[in-house]
PDB file of C-alpha atoms in Angstrom:
ATOM      1  CA  MET A   1      10.473 -53.231  49.854  1.00 92.00           C
ATOM      2  CA  SER A   2      12.904 -50.892  48.146  1.00 96.00           C
ATOM      3  CA  LEU A   3      16.679 -50.855  48.563  1.00 97.00           C
ATOM      4  CA  TYR A   4      16.297 -47.576  50.457  1.00 97.00           C
ATOM      5  CA  ASP A   5      13.874 -49.230  52.907  1.00 97.00           C
ATOM      6  CA  LEU A   6      16.360 -52.048  53.406  1.00 97.00           C
ATOM      7  CA  LEU A   7      19.109 -49.511  54.147  1.00 97.00           C
ATOM      8  CA  VAL A   8      16.870 -47.820  56.719  1.00 97.00           C
ATOM      9  CA  ILE A   9      16.235 -51.154  58.447  1.00 97.00           C
ATOM     10  CA  ILE A  10      19.943 -52.031  58.479  1.00 97.00           C
ATOM     11  CA  HIS A  11      20.717 -48.516  59.726  1.00 97.00           C
ATOM     12  CA  VAL A  12      18.309 -48.825  62.663  1.00 96.00           C
ATOM     13  CA  PHE A  13      19.557 -52.307  63.605  1.00 96.00           C
ATOM     14  CA  ALA A  14      23.168 -51.109  63.328  1.00 96.00           C
ATOM     15  CA  ALA A  15      22.360 -48.267  65.731  1.00 95.00           C
ATOM     16  CA  ILE A  16      20.819 -50.664  68.229  1.00 95.00           C
ATOM     17  CA  LEU A  17      23.489 -53.361  67.968  1.00 92.00           C
ATOM     18  CA  GLY A  18      26.427 -51.007  67.504  1.00 91.00           C
ATOM     19  CA  LEU A  19      25.751 -47.951  69.616  1.00 93.00           C
ATOM     20  CA  GLY A  20      23.709 -49.592  72.361  1.00 93.00           C
ATOM     21  CA  PRO A  21      26.558 -51.701  73.748  1.00 93.00           C
ATOM     22  CA  GLY A  22      28.871 -48.695  73.560  1.00 92.00           C
ATOM     23  CA  PHE A  23      26.839 -46.962  76.236  1.00 94.00           C
ATOM     24  CA  VAL A  24      27.614 -49.690  78.813  1.00 94.00           C
ATOM     25  CA  MET A  25      31.329 -50.146  78.162  1.00 94.00           C
ATOM     26  CA  ILE A  26      32.351 -47.844  81.019  1.00 95.00           C
ATOM     27  CA  TYR A  27      29.934 -49.453  83.443  1.00 95.00           C
ATOM     28  CA  ILE A  28      31.348 -52.933  82.791  1.00 95.00           C
ATOM     29  CA  VAL A  29      34.755 -52.060  84.245  1.00 95.00           C
ATOM     30  CA  THR A  30      33.772 -49.702  87.067  1.00 93.00           C
ATOM     31  CA  ASN A  31      32.813 -52.355  89.626  1.00 90.00           C
ATOM     32  CA  ALA A  32      36.017 -54.419  89.466  1.00 94.00           C
ATOM     33  CA  LYS A  33      37.531 -54.894  92.935  1.00 93.00           C
ATOM     34  CA  ASP A  34      40.903 -56.388  91.999  1.00 95.00           C
ATOM     35  CA  MET A  35      43.133 -56.864  88.956  1.00 96.00           C
ATOM     36  CA  ARG A  36      41.681 -60.280  88.117  1.00 96.00           C
ATOM     37  CA  GLN A  37      38.191 -58.777  87.900  1.00 97.00           C
ATOM     38  CA  LEU A  38      39.496 -55.710  86.070  1.00 97.00           C
ATOM     39  CA  ARG A  39      41.301 -57.811  83.468  1.00 98.00           C
ATOM     40  CA  HIS A  40      38.170 -59.894  82.952  1.00 97.00           C
ATOM     41  CA  ALA A  41      36.006 -56.774  82.683  1.00 97.00           C
ATOM     42  CA  TYR A  42      38.325 -55.314  80.037  1.00 97.00           C
ATOM     43  CA  HIS A  43      38.248 -58.622  78.176  1.00 97.00           C
ATOM     44  CA  ILE A  44      34.441 -58.395  78.044  1.00 97.00           C
ATOM     45  CA  ARG A  45      34.650 -54.718  77.122  1.00 96.00           C
ATOM     46  CA  ASN A  46      36.990 -55.498  74.219  1.00 95.00           C
ATOM     47  CA  ARG A  47      34.638 -58.170  72.916  1.00 95.00           C
ATOM     48  CA  ILE A  48      31.722 -55.735  73.071  1.00 95.00           C
ATOM     49  CA  HIS A  49      33.825 -53.163  71.226  1.00 95.00           C
ATOM     50  CA  HIS A  50      33.693 -55.419  68.149  1.00 94.00           C
ATOM     51  CA  PHE A  51      29.913 -54.889  68.010  1.00 94.00           C
ATOM     52  CA  VAL A  52      30.461 -51.143  68.278  1.00 94.00           C
ATOM     53  CA  MET A  53      32.971 -51.145  65.412  1.00 94.00           C
ATOM     54  CA  VAL A  54      30.802 -53.262  63.110  1.00 95.00           C
ATOM     55  CA  GLY A  55      27.673 -51.292  63.989  1.00 95.00           C
ATOM     56  CA  GLY A  56      29.467 -47.976  63.513  1.00 94.00           C
ATOM     57  CA  THR A  57      30.776 -49.040  60.119  1.00 95.00           C
ATOM     58  CA  LEU A  58      27.302 -50.145  59.037  1.00 97.00           C
ATOM     59  CA  LEU A  59      25.856 -46.852  60.296  1.00 96.00           C
ATOM     60  CA  LEU A  60      28.272 -44.823  58.224  1.00 96.00           C
ATOM     61  CA  LEU A  61      27.854 -46.943  55.097  1.00 97.00           C
ATOM     62  CA  THR A  62      24.062 -47.123  55.249  1.00 98.00           C
ATOM     63  CA  GLY A  63      23.771 -43.431  56.121  1.00 97.00           C
ATOM     64  CA  LEU A  64      25.932 -42.451  53.168  1.00 97.00           C
ATOM     65  CA  GLY A  65      24.070 -44.944  50.989  1.00 98.00           C
ATOM     66  CA  MET A  66      20.741 -43.354  51.882  1.00 97.00           C
ATOM     67  CA  GLY A  67      22.235 -39.941  51.151  1.00 97.00           C
ATOM     68  CA  ILE A  68      23.457 -41.097  47.749  1.00 97.00           C
ATOM     69  CA  MET A  69      20.053 -42.590  46.944  1.00 97.00           C
ATOM     70  CA  ASN A  70      18.254 -39.427  48.141  1.00 96.00           C
ATOM     71  CA  PRO A  71      20.695 -36.553  47.542  1.00 97.00           C
ATOM     72  CA  TYR A  72      18.275 -34.057  49.091  1.00 96.00           C
ATOM     73  CA  LEU A  73      19.454 -35.411  52.473  1.00 97.00           C
ATOM     74  CA  PHE A  74      22.760 -33.606  51.914  1.00 97.00           C
ATOM     75  CA  SER A  75      20.800 -30.339  51.948  1.00 97.00           C
ATOM     76  CA  GLN A  76      19.229 -31.138  55.327  1.00 97.00           C
ATOM     77  CA  TYR A  77      21.092 -29.635  58.275  1.00 97.00           C
ATOM     78  CA  TRP A  78      20.110 -32.450  60.650  1.00 97.00           C
ATOM     79  CA  PHE A  79      21.692 -34.944  58.247  1.00 97.00           C
ATOM     80  CA  LEU A  80      24.858 -32.919  57.694  1.00 97.00           C
ATOM     81  CA  ILE A  81      25.330 -32.167  61.392  1.00 98.00           C
ATOM     82  CA  SER A  82      24.770 -35.848  62.204  1.00 97.00           C
ATOM     83  CA  LEU A  83      27.347 -36.871  59.617  1.00 97.00           C
ATOM     84  CA  VAL A  84      29.933 -34.360  60.868  1.00 98.00           C
ATOM     85  CA  LEU A  85      29.348 -35.360  64.497  1.00 98.00           C
ATOM     86  CA  PHE A  86      29.656 -39.026  63.559  1.00 97.00           C
ATOM     87  CA  LEU A  87      32.974 -38.370  61.825  1.00 97.00           C
ATOM     88  CA  VAL A  88      34.182 -36.418  64.880  1.00 97.00           C
ATOM     89  CA  ALA A  89      33.254 -39.326  67.157  1.00 96.00           C
ATOM     90  CA  LEU A  90      34.861 -41.760  64.738  1.00 95.00           C
ATOM     91  CA  ALA A  91      38.081 -39.735  64.694  1.00 96.00           C
ATOM     92  CA  ALA A  92      38.071 -39.611  68.502  1.00 97.00           C
ATOM     93  CA  GLY A  93      38.834 -43.339  68.582  1.00 95.00           C
ATOM     94  CA  PRO A  94      42.373 -43.259  67.216  1.00 95.00           C
ATOM     95  CA  LEU A  95      43.135 -39.629  68.080  1.00 97.00           C
ATOM     96  CA  VAL A  96      41.796 -39.335  71.632  1.00 98.00           C
ATOM     97  CA  LEU A  97      40.651 -42.666  73.063  1.00 97.00           C
ATOM     98  CA  SER A  98      43.395 -45.044  71.915  1.00 97.00           C
ATOM     99  CA  PRO A  99      46.289 -42.954  73.281  1.00 98.00           C
ATOM    100  CA  ARG A 100      44.520 -42.803  76.660  1.00 98.00           C
ATOM    101  CA  ALA A 101      43.730 -46.526  76.621  1.00 97.00           C
ATOM    102  CA  LYS A 102      47.295 -47.589  75.819  1.00 98.00           C
ATOM    103  CA  PRO A 103      48.754 -47.055  79.341  1.00 98.00           C
ATOM    104  CA  ILE A 104      45.729 -48.861  80.815  1.00 98.00           C
ATOM    105  CA  LYS A 105      46.406 -51.826  78.531  1.00 97.00           C
ATOM    106  CA  GLU A 106      50.019 -51.840  79.721  1.00 97.00           C
ATOM    107  CA  ILE A 107      48.878 -51.985  83.350  1.00 97.00           C
ATOM    108  CA  LEU A 108      46.471 -54.820  82.553  1.00 97.00           C
ATOM    109  CA  ALA A 109      49.173 -56.741  80.690  1.00 97.00           C
ATOM    110  CA  ASP A 110      51.561 -56.700  83.681  1.00 96.00           C
ATOM    111  CA  ASP A 111      50.811 -59.973  85.466  1.00 93.00           C
ATOM    112  CA  ARG A 112      52.906 -58.882  88.452  1.00 94.00           C
ATOM    113  CA  ILE A 113      50.283 -56.291  89.392  1.00 94.00           C
ATOM    114  CA  GLN A 114      47.665 -57.867  91.666  1.00 92.00           C
ATOM    115  CA  GLU A 115      45.976 -54.780  93.144  1.00 94.00           C
ATOM    116  CA  ILE A 116      44.443 -52.016  91.079  1.00 96.00           C
ATOM    117  CA  PRO A 117      47.039 -49.216  91.148  1.00 96.00           C
ATOM    118  CA  ASP A 118      46.135 -45.596  91.821  1.00 95.00           C
ATOM    119  CA  THR A 119      47.589 -44.698  88.422  1.00 97.00           C
ATOM    120  CA  TYR A 120      44.888 -46.823  86.807  1.00 97.00           C
ATOM    121  CA  GLU A 121      42.176 -44.797  88.523  1.00 96.00           C
ATOM    122  CA  VAL A 122      43.632 -41.537  87.178  1.00 97.00           C
ATOM    123  CA  LEU A 123      44.054 -42.933  83.661  1.00 98.00           C
ATOM    124  CA  ALA A 124      40.593 -44.527  83.619  1.00 98.00           C
ATOM    125  CA  LYS A 125      38.944 -41.333  84.850  1.00 97.00           C
ATOM    126  CA  GLU A 126      40.443 -39.400  81.932  1.00 98.00           C
ATOM    127  CA  LEU A 127      39.602 -42.104  79.372  1.00 98.00           C
ATOM    128  CA  PHE A 128      36.038 -42.429  80.627  1.00 98.00           C
ATOM    129  CA  PHE A 129      35.556 -38.644  80.453  1.00 98.00           C
ATOM    130  CA  TYR A 130      36.303 -38.719  76.712  1.00 98.00           C
ATOM    131  CA  GLU A 131      34.220 -41.855  76.217  1.00 97.00           C
ATOM    132  CA  ARG A 132      31.294 -40.091  77.872  1.00 97.00           C
ATOM    133  CA  MET A 133      31.810 -37.153  75.500  1.00 97.00           C
ATOM    134  CA  THR A 134      31.599 -39.494  72.503  1.00 97.00           C
ATOM    135  CA  ASN A 135      28.477 -41.071  74.015  1.00 96.00           C
ATOM    136  CA  ILE A 136      26.925 -37.600  74.281  1.00 97.00           C
ATOM    137  CA  ILE A 137      27.788 -37.003  70.627  1.00 98.00           C
ATOM    138  CA  PHE A 138      26.026 -40.257  69.708  1.00 96.00           C
ATOM    139  CA  LEU A 139      22.980 -39.264  71.761  1.00 97.00           C
ATOM    140  CA  ILE A 140      22.842 -35.933  69.921  1.00 97.00           C
ATOM    141  CA  ILE A 141      23.055 -37.781  66.603  1.00 97.00           C
ATOM    142  CA  ILE A 142      20.222 -40.112  67.635  1.00 96.00           C
ATOM    143  CA  LEU A 143      18.137 -37.103  68.695  1.00 97.00           C
ATOM    144  CA  LEU A 144      18.783 -35.408  65.341  1.00 97.00           C
ATOM    145  CA  MET A 145      17.832 -38.583  63.464  1.00 95.00           C
ATOM    146  CA  ILE A 146      14.586 -38.926  65.359  1.00 95.00           C
ATOM    147  CA  THR A 147      13.451 -35.295  65.412  1.00 97.00           C
ATOM    148  CA  LYS A 148      14.959 -33.967  62.148  1.00 96.00           C
ATOM    149  CA  PRO A 149      14.637 -30.452  63.620  1.00 94.00           C
ATOM    150  CA  PHE A 150      16.039 -28.522  60.645  1.00 89.00           C
TER     151      PHE A 150
END
């Protein structure tokens, strides 16, 4: 087995272990009925997010590593578009998602709040919209990786 083959294997496992859990992060918190359940759901969601971060980092590193080992990949549009889309999704974390998650974290941190406030619903709806957009980006990347259309 070559180093390139090893990178491909790590890349595929990183996609499964890193991106897979990211697709259920919204679902985990949507069924909470009260603040206790919501806080617990966000606790689980935050733990899952660690898998997403590690998997995403491995995806980027192994993808770039494969490109360095086979420079022709940088001439393939499917590879370049995938890389650009990945960087866009990566940038969405601190630029789009984190600012929208911050007020939700403040609500969750306030132990005086026992019922899910209406403001949470508005904030979560906006956050989840952008999370769904990043999920769509990841699905497009996966499709490009599988089909290599151009």
